[in-house]
Coordinates of C-alpha atoms in Angstrom, one line a residue:
X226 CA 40.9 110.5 110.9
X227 CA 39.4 109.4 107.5
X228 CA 42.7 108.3 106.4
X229 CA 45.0 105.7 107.5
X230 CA 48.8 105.8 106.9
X231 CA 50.7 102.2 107.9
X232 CA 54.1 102.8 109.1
X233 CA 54.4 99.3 111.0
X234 CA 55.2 96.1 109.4
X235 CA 56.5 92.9 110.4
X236 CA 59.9 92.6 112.0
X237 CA 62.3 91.7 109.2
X238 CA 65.5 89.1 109.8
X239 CA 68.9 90.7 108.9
X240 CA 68.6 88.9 105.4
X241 CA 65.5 90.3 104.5
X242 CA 66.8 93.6 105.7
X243 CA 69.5 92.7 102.4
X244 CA 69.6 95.6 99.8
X245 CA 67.4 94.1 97.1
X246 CA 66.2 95.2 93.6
X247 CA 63.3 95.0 91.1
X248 CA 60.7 92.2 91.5
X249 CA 62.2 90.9 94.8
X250 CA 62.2 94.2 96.7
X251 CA 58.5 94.3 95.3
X252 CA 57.6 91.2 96.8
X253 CA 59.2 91.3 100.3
X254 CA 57.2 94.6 100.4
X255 CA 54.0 93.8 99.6
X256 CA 53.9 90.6 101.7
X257 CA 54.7 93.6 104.7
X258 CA 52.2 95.2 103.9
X259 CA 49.7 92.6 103.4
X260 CA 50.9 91.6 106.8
X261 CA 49.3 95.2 108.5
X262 CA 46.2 95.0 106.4
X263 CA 43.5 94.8 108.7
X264 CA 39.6 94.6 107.0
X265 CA 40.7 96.6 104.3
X266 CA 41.3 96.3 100.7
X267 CA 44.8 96.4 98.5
X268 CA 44.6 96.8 95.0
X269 CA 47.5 97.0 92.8
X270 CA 47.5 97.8 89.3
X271 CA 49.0 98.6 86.3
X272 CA 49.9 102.8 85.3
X273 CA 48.3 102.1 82.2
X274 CA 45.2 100.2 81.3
X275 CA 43.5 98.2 84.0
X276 CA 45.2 95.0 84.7
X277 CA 45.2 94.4 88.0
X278 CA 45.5 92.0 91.5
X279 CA 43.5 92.6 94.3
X280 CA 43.4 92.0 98.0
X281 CA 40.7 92.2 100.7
X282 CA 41.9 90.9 104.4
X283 CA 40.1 90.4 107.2
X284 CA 42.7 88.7 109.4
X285 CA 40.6 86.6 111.5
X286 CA 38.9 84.9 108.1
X287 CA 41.6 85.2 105.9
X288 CA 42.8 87.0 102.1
X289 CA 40.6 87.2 99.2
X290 CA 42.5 87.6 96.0
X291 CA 41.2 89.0 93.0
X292 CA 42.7 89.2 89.3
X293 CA 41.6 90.6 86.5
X294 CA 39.3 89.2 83.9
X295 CA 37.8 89.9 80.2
X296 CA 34.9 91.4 81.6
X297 CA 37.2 94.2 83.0
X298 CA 39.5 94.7 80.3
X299 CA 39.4 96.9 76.8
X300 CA 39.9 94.9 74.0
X301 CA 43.4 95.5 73.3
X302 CA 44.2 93.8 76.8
X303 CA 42.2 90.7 76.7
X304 CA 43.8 87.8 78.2
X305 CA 44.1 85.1 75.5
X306 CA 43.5 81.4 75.9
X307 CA 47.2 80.8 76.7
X308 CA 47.0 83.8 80.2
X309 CA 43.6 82.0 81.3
X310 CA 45.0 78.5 81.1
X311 CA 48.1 80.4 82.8
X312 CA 46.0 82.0 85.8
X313 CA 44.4 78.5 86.3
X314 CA 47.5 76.4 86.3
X315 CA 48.9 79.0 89.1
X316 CA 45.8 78.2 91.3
X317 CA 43.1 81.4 90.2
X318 CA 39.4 79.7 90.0
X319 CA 37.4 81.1 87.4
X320 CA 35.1 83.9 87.2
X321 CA 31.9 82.9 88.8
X322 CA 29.6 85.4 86.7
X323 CA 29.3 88.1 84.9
X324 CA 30.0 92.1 86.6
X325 CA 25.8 92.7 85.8
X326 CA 24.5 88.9 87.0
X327 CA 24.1 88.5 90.3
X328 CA 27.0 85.7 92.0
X329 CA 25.6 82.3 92.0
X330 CA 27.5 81.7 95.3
X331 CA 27.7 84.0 98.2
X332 CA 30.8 86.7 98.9
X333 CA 33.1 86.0 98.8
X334 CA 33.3 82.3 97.3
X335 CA 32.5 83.9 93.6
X336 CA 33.8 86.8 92.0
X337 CA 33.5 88.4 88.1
X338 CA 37.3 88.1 88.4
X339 CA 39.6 85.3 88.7
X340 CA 39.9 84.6 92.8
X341 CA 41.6 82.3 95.0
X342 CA 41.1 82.4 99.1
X343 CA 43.5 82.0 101.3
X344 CA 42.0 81.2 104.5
X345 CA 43.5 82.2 107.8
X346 CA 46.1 80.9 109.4
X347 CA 47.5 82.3 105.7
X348 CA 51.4 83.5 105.1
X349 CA 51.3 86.8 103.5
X350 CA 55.1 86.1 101.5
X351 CA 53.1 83.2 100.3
X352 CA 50.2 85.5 99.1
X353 CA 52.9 87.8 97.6
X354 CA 55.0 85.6 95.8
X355 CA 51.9 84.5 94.7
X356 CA 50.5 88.1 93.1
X357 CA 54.6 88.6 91.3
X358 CA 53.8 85.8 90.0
X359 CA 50.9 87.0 88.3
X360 CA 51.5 90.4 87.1
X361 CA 54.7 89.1 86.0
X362 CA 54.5 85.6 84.1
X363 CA 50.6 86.3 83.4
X364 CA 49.1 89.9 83.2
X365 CA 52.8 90.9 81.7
X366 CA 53.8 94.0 84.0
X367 CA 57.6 94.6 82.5
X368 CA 58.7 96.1 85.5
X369 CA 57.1 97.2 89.5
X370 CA 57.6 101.0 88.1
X371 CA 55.2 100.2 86.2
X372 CA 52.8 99.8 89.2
X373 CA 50.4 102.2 90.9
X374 CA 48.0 101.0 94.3
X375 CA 44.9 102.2 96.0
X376 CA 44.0 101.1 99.3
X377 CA 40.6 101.6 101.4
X378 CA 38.8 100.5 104.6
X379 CA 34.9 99.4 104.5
X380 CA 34.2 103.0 104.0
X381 CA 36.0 103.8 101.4
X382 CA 38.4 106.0 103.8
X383 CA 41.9 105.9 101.8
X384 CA 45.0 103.9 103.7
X385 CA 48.5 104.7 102.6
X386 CA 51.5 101.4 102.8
X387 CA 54.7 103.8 102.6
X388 CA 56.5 100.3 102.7
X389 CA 55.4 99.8 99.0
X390 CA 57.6 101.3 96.6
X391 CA 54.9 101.9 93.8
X392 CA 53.1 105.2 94.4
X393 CA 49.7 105.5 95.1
X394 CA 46.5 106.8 93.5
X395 CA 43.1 108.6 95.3
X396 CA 41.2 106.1 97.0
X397 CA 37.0 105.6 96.1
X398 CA 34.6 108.1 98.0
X399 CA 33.5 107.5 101.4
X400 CA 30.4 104.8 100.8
X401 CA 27.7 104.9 103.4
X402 CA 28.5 101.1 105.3
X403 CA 25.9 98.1 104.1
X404 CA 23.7 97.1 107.6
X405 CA 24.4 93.4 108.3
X406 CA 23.2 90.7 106.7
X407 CA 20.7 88.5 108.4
X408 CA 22.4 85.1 109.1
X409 CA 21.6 82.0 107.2
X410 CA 22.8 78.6 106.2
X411 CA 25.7 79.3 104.5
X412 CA 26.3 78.2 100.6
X413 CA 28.2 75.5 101.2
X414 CA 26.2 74.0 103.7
X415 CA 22.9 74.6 100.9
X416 CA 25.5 72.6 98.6
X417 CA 25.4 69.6 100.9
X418 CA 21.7 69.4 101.4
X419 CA 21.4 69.7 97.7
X420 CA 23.8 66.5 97.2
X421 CA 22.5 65.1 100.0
X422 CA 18.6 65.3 98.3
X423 CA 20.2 64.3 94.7
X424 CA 21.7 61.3 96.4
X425 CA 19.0 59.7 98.0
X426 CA 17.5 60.3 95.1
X427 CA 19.5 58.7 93.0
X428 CA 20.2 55.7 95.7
X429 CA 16.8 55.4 97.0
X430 CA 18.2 55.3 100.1
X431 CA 16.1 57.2 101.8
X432 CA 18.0 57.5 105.8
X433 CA 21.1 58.0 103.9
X434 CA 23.0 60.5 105.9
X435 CA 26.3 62.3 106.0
X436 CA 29.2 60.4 108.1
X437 CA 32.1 61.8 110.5
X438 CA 34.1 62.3 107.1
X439 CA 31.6 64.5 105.2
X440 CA 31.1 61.2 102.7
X441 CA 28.0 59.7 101.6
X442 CA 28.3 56.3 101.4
X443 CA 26.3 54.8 98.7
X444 CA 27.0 51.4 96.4
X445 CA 28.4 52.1 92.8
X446 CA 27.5 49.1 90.7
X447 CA 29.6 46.2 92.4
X448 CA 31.3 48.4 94.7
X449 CA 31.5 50.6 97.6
X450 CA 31.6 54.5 96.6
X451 CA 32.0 57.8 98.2
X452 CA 30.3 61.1 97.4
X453 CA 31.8 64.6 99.0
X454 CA 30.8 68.1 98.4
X455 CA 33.8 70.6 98.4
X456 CA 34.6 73.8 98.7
X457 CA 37.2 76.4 97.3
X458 CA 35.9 76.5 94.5
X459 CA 32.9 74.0 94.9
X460 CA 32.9 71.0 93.1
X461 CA 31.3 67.4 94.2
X462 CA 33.9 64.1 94.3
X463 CA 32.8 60.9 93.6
X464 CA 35.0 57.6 93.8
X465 CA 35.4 54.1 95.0
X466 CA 38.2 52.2 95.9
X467 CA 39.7 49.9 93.3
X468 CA 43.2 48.7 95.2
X469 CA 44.6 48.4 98.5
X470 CA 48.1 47.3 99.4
X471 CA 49.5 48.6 96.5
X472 CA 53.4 49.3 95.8
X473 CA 53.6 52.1 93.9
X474 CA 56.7 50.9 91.8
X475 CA 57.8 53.5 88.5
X476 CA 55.5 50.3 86.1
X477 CA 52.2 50.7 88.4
X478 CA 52.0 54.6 88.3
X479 CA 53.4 54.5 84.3
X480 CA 50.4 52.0 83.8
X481 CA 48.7 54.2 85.5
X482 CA 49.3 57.6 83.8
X483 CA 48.8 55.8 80.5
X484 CA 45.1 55.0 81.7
X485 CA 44.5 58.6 82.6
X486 CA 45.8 59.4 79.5
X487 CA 42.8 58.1 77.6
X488 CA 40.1 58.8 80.4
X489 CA 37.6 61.5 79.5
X490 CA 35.8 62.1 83.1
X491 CA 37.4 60.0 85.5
X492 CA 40.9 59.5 87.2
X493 CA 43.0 57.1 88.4
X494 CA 44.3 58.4 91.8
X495 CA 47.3 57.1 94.0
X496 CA 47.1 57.7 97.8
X497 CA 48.4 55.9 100.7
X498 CA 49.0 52.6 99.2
X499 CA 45.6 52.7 97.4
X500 CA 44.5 53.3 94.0
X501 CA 40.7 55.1 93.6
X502 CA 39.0 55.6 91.0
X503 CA 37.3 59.4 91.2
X504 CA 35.2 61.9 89.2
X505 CA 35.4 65.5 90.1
X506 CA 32.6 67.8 88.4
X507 CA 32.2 71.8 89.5
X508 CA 29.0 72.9 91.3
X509 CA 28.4 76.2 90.9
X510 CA 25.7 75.6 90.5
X511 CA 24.9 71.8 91.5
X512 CA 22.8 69.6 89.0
X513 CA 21.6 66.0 90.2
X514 CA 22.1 64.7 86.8
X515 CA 25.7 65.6 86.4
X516 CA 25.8 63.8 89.8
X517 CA 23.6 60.7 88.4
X518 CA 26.3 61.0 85.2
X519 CA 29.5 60.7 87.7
X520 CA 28.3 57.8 89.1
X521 CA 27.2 56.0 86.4
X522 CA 30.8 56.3 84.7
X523 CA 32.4 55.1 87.9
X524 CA 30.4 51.6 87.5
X525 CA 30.4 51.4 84.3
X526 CA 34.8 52.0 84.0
X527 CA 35.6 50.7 87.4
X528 CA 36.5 47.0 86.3
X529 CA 37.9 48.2 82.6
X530 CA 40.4 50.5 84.4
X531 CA 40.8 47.9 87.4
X532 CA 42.2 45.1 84.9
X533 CA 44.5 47.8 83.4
X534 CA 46.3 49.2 85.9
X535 CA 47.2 46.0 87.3
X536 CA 50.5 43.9 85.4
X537 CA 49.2 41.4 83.1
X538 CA 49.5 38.2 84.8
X539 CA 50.5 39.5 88.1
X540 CA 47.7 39.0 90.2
X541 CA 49.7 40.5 93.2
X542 CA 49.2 43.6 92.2
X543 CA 47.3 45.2 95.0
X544 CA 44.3 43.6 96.9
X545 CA 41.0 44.3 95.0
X546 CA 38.6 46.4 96.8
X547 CA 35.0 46.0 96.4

């Protein structure tokens, strides 16, 4: 058959089985069906216009979520500055580029939509409560009658989520399947070798390798530092270590607030009875400079912030790390 109806979901507990109403019925429905979807995509959008949340599974990988951005969206539904900041304070990332550019990452780290992965072992109430929250507080959908969805498999064949109760609309055409693409290093793994390069560079150090960690352990004017590439989204840490032994009493983390208050690139960052010092900077794509630039704010702030974070005349503040 080209067409896939999902009667099946996950067994329910008598208190989900609870009569429920509006958003919350909406939400413990779609995480059931997110919970059946199998290499397929789930969009759902709005009846009118074209906001929308999308969702592409492939269970032994994980969810892809995608919501709507500008570049999708007629002018009288352009999210303004305060829905952007909103869809990046829930945890969206950005768009990568533009629908007619060609992605600057590989699929599916980059979209021309807001995305966020959710790699597997992933909760699929998690992922829903997620996506309310979205078409609710963000892309402002008054109410889940308001909601239509189209669902499809890699060839376009339509599949139907009865468990949803939004009604839904005619699926794309059939598309002839893309062959395989020939295996390579992946992105992230370009990334590193790119930091990698930059940071020999920049070091001179030319045997400098990557350690059990995924660190790169280079000096940062008087003290030790740390360079990692990340991913989802990619960005590059840098940081050293300013203090060790550190009780983390209500003045300390007011003191140190205050300092990250006034900081324009770096942070002050408490963890496990240390304080760092770090600078985070996105690399889609990578530049050695802004790398070069990280680094040189870290030596050149790392004492200034140091003295300030520890109580005037209380020397006992932490052992200095260098």
């Amino acid at each position: 058959m080209n067409e896939r109806t999902v009667h099946e979901v996950a067994n329910e507990s008598p208190a989900a089985l609870a009569p429920l109403s509006g958003w919350e019925a909406f939400e413990q429905a779609l995480a059931a069906a997110l919970s059946v979807l199998a290499d397929e995509s789930l969009i759902v959008s709005a009846r009118v216009g074209n906001r929308f949340v999308q969702f592409n599974a492939c269970p032994d990988e994980g969810v892809f979520c995608e919501s709507v951005s500008n570049a999708y969206l007629d002018p009288a539904e352009k999210l303004d500055e305060g829905q952007v900041a909103a869809l990046l304070s829930l945890g969206w990332a950005g768009p990568t580029h533009a629908p007619d550019s060609p992605s600057p990452v590989s699929a599916p780290k980059g979209s021309p939509n807001f995305f966020r992965e959710f790699p597997n072992p992933y909760a699929c109430a998690e992922i829903a409560h997620f996506a309310v929250r979205t078409l609710t507080e963000v892309l402002r959908i008054p109410s889940p009658d308001d909601l239509e969805y189209k669902a499809f498999d890699d060839s376009g064949h339509g599949v139907t989520f009865p468990v949803l109760p939004i009604d839904p609309v005619q699926a794309p055409p059939p598309r002839a399947k893309a062959p395989p693409k020939r295996k390579g290093p992946t992105e992230f793994a370009r990334l590193r070798a790119r930091v990698l390069a930059a940071a020999r560079d920049g070091s001179g150090l030319g045997s400098l390798e990557y350690d059990d960690d995924g660190d790169l352990q280079i000096s940062i004017g008087s003290r030790t530092g740390w360079i990692r590439p990340c991913e989802r989204p990619f960005y590059v840490r840098v940081h050293v270590h300013l203090l060790a032994n550190v009780e983390a009493d209500e003045e300390f983390l007011a003191r140190m607030h205050e300092v990250n208050s006034r900081l324009p690139m770096a942070r002050v960052i408490y963890k496990g009875g240390s304080a760092f010092l770090g600078v985070d900077f996105p690399a889609v794509p990578f530049r050695p400079e802004h790398l070069n630039q990280a680094v040189t704010t870290l030596a050149r702030l790392a004492d200034e912030v140091l003295k300030e974070i520890r109580a005037s005349g209380d020397e006992a503040t932490g052992t200095v790390v260098n």
